[in-house]
Tab-separated table of C-alpha atoms in Angstrom:
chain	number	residue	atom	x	y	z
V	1	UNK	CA	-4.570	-39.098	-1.261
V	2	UNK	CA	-6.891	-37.579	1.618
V	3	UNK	CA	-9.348	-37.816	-0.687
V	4	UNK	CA	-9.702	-41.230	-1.817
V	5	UNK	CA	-9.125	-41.931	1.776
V	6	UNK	CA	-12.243	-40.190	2.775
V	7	UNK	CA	-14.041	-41.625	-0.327
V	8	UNK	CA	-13.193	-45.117	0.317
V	9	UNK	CA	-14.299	-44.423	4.221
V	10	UNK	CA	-17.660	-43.095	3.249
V	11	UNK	CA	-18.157	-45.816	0.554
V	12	UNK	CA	-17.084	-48.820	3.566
V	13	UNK	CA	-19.558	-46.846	6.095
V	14	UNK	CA	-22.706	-46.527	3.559
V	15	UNK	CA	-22.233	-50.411	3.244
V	16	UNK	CA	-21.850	-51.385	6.839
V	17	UNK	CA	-24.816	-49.200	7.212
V	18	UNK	CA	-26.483	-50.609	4.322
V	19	UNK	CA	-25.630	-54.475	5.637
V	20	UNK	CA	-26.780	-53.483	9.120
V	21	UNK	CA	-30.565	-51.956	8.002
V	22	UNK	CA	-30.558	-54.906	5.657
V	23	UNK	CA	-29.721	-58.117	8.097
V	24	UNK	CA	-33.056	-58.631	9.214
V	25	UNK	CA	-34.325	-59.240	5.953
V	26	UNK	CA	-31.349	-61.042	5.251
V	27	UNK	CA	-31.604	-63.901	7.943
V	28	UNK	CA	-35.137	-65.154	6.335
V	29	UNK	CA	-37.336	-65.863	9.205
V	30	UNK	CA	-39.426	-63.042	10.902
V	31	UNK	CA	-39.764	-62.859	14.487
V	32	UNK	CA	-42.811	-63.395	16.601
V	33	UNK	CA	-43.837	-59.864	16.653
V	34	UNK	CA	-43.425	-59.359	12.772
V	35	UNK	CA	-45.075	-62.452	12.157
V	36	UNK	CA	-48.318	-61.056	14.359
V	37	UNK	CA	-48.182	-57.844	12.966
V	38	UNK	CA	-48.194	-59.258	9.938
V	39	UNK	CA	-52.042	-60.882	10.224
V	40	UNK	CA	-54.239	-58.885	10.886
V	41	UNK	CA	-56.222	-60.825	13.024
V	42	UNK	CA	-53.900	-60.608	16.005
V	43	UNK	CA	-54.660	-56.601	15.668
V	44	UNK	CA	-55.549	-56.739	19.314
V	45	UNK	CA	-53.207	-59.030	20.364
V	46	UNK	CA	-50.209	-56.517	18.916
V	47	UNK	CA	-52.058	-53.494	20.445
V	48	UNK	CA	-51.718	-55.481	23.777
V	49	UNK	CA	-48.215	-56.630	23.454
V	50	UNK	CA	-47.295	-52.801	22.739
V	51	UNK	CA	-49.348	-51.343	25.497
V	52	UNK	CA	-47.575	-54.072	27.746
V	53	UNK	CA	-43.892	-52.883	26.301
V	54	UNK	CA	-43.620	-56.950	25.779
V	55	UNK	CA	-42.628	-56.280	22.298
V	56	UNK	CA	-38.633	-56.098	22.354
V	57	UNK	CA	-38.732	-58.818	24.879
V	58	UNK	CA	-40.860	-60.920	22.029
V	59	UNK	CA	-38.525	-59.703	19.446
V	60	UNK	CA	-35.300	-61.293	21.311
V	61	UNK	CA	-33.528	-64.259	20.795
V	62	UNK	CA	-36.282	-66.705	22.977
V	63	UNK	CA	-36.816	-69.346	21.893
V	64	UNK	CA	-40.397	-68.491	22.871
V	65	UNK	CA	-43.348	-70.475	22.625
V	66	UNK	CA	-46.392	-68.086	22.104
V	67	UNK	CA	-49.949	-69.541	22.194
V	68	UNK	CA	-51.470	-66.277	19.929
V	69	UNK	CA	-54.973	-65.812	20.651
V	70	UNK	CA	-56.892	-64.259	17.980
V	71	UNK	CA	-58.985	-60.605	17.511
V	72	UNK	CA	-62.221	-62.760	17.973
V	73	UNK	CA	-60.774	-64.683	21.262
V	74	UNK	CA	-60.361	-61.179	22.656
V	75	UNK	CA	-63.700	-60.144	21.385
V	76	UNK	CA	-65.310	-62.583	23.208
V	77	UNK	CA	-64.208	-61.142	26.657
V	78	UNK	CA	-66.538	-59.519	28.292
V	79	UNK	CA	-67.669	-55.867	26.883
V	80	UNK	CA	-65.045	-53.382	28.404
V	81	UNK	CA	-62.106	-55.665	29.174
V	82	UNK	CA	-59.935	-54.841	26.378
V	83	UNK	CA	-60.344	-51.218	26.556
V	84	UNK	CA	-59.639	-51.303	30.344
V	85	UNK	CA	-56.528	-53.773	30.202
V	86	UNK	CA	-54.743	-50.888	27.555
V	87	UNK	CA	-55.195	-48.667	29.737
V	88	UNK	CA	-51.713	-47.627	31.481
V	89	UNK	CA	-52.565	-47.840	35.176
V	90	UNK	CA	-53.665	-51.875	34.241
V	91	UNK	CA	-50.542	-52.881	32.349
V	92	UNK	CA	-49.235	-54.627	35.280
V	93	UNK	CA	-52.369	-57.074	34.375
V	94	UNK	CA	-52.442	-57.179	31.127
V	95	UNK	CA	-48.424	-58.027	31.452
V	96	UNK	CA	-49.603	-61.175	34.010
V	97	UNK	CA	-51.923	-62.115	31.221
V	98	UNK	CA	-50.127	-61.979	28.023
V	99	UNK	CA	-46.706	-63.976	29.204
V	100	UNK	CA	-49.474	-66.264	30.820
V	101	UNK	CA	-49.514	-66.628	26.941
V	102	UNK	CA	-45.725	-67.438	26.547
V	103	UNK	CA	-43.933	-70.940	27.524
V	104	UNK	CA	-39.816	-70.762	27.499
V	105	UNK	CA	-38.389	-72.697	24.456
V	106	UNK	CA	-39.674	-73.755	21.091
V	107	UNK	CA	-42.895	-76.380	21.856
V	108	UNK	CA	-44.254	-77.626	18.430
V	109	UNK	CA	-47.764	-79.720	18.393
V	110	UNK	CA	-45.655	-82.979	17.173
V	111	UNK	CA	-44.316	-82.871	20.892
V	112	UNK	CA	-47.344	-82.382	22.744
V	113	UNK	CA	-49.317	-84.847	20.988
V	114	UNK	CA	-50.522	-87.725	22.885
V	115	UNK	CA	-49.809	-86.195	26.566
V	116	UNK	CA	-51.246	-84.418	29.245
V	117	UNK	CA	-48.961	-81.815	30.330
V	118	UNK	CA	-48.992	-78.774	33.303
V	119	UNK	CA	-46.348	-76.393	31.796
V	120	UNK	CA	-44.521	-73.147	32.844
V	121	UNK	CA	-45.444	-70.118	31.554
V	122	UNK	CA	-43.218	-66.816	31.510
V	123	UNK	CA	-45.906	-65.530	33.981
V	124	UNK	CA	-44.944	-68.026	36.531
V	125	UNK	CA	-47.904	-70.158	36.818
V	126	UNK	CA	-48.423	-73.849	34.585
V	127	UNK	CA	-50.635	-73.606	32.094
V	128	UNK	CA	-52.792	-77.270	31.042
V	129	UNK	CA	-52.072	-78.647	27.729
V	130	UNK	CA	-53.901	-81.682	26.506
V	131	UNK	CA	-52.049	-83.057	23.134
V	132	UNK	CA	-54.369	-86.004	23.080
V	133	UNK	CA	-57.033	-84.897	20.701
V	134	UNK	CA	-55.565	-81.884	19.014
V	135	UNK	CA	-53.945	-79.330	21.249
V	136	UNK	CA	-55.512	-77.446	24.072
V	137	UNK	CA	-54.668	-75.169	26.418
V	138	UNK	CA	-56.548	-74.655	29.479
V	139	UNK	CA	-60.083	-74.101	27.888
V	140	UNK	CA	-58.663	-73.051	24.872
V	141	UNK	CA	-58.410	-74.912	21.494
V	142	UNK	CA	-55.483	-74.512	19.060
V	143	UNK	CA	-56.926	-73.798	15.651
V	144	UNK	CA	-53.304	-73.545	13.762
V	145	UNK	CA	-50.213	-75.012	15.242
V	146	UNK	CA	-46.496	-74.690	14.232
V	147	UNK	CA	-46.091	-71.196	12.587
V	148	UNK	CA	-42.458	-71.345	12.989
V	149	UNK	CA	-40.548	-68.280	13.549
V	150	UNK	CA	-36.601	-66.749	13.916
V	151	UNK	CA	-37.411	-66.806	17.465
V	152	UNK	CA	-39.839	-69.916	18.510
V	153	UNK	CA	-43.109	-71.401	17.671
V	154	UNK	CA	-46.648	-69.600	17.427
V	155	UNK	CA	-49.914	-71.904	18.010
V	156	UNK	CA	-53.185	-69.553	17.233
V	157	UNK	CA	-55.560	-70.198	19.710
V	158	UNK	CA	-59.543	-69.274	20.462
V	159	UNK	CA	-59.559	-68.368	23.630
V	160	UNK	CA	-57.781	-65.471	25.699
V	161	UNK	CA	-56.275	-67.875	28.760
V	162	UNK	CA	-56.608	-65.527	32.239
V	163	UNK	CA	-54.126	-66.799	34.565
């Protein structure tokens, strides 16, 4: 009896294990962070959300609305500032930068279009969006809009914004 106790125990565990590993897959949707790491051009972008310890926070619930810029946006800083931002003793900047990235709640481009709008970032500060001809934020333009994920909206952009 002991036995098929313990085998039916070990059996129940594996599959609550199993269930557990498995529910991400399970619920569809990736999350922000698995949907950057997934292209690679947001290489740097993903390098800089890990070297900022942002990634758990982009992996929770949110909703989050990220405007993603791109491996060339950061490429086109000038020569040095990547590098230096990853370092360790700058994180505290490149953490001001990246939620200057991040607006609280889903946003999709259907709602922005047509308005002028000074928004909220995580960071603190308002970022400017201008839905009236496309999307753009700050000086940056959106160049794909509405990649929808478990946790909130991502709107690739071409342009690092510095808060």
């Amino acid at each position: 009896m002991n036995r098929r106790f313990a085998l039916k125990s070990t059996i129940l565990a594996a599959g609550v294990a199993l269930a557990a590993a498995c529910a991400p897959m399970m619920d569809g949707e990736p999350d922000i962070v698995d949907i950057a790491a997934s292209n690679d051009n947001f290489s740097t972008l993903v390098a800089a959300v890990t070297a900022a310890g942002l990634v758990e926070t982009l992996k929770g619930d949110g909703p989050f609305t990220v405007f993603a810029p791109t491996n060339e946006a950061f490429a086109a800083l000038p020569a040095g500032t990547v590098d230096s931002l990853l370092l360790p003793e700058n994180k505290d900047q490149l953490v001001a930068i990246l939620t200057y990235h991040v607006v609280p709640g889903a946003v999709t481009s259907d709602q922005l279009a047509g308005q002028r709008l000074s928004v909220a970032t995580v960071n603190g500060a308002n970022v400017h969006v201008d839905g009236r001809n496309g999307v753009k934020v700050e000086n940056a333009t959106v160049t794909t809009a509405d990649i929808m994920a478990s946790n909130g909206v991502i709107h690739v952009i071409d342009t690092v914004l510095l808060p």
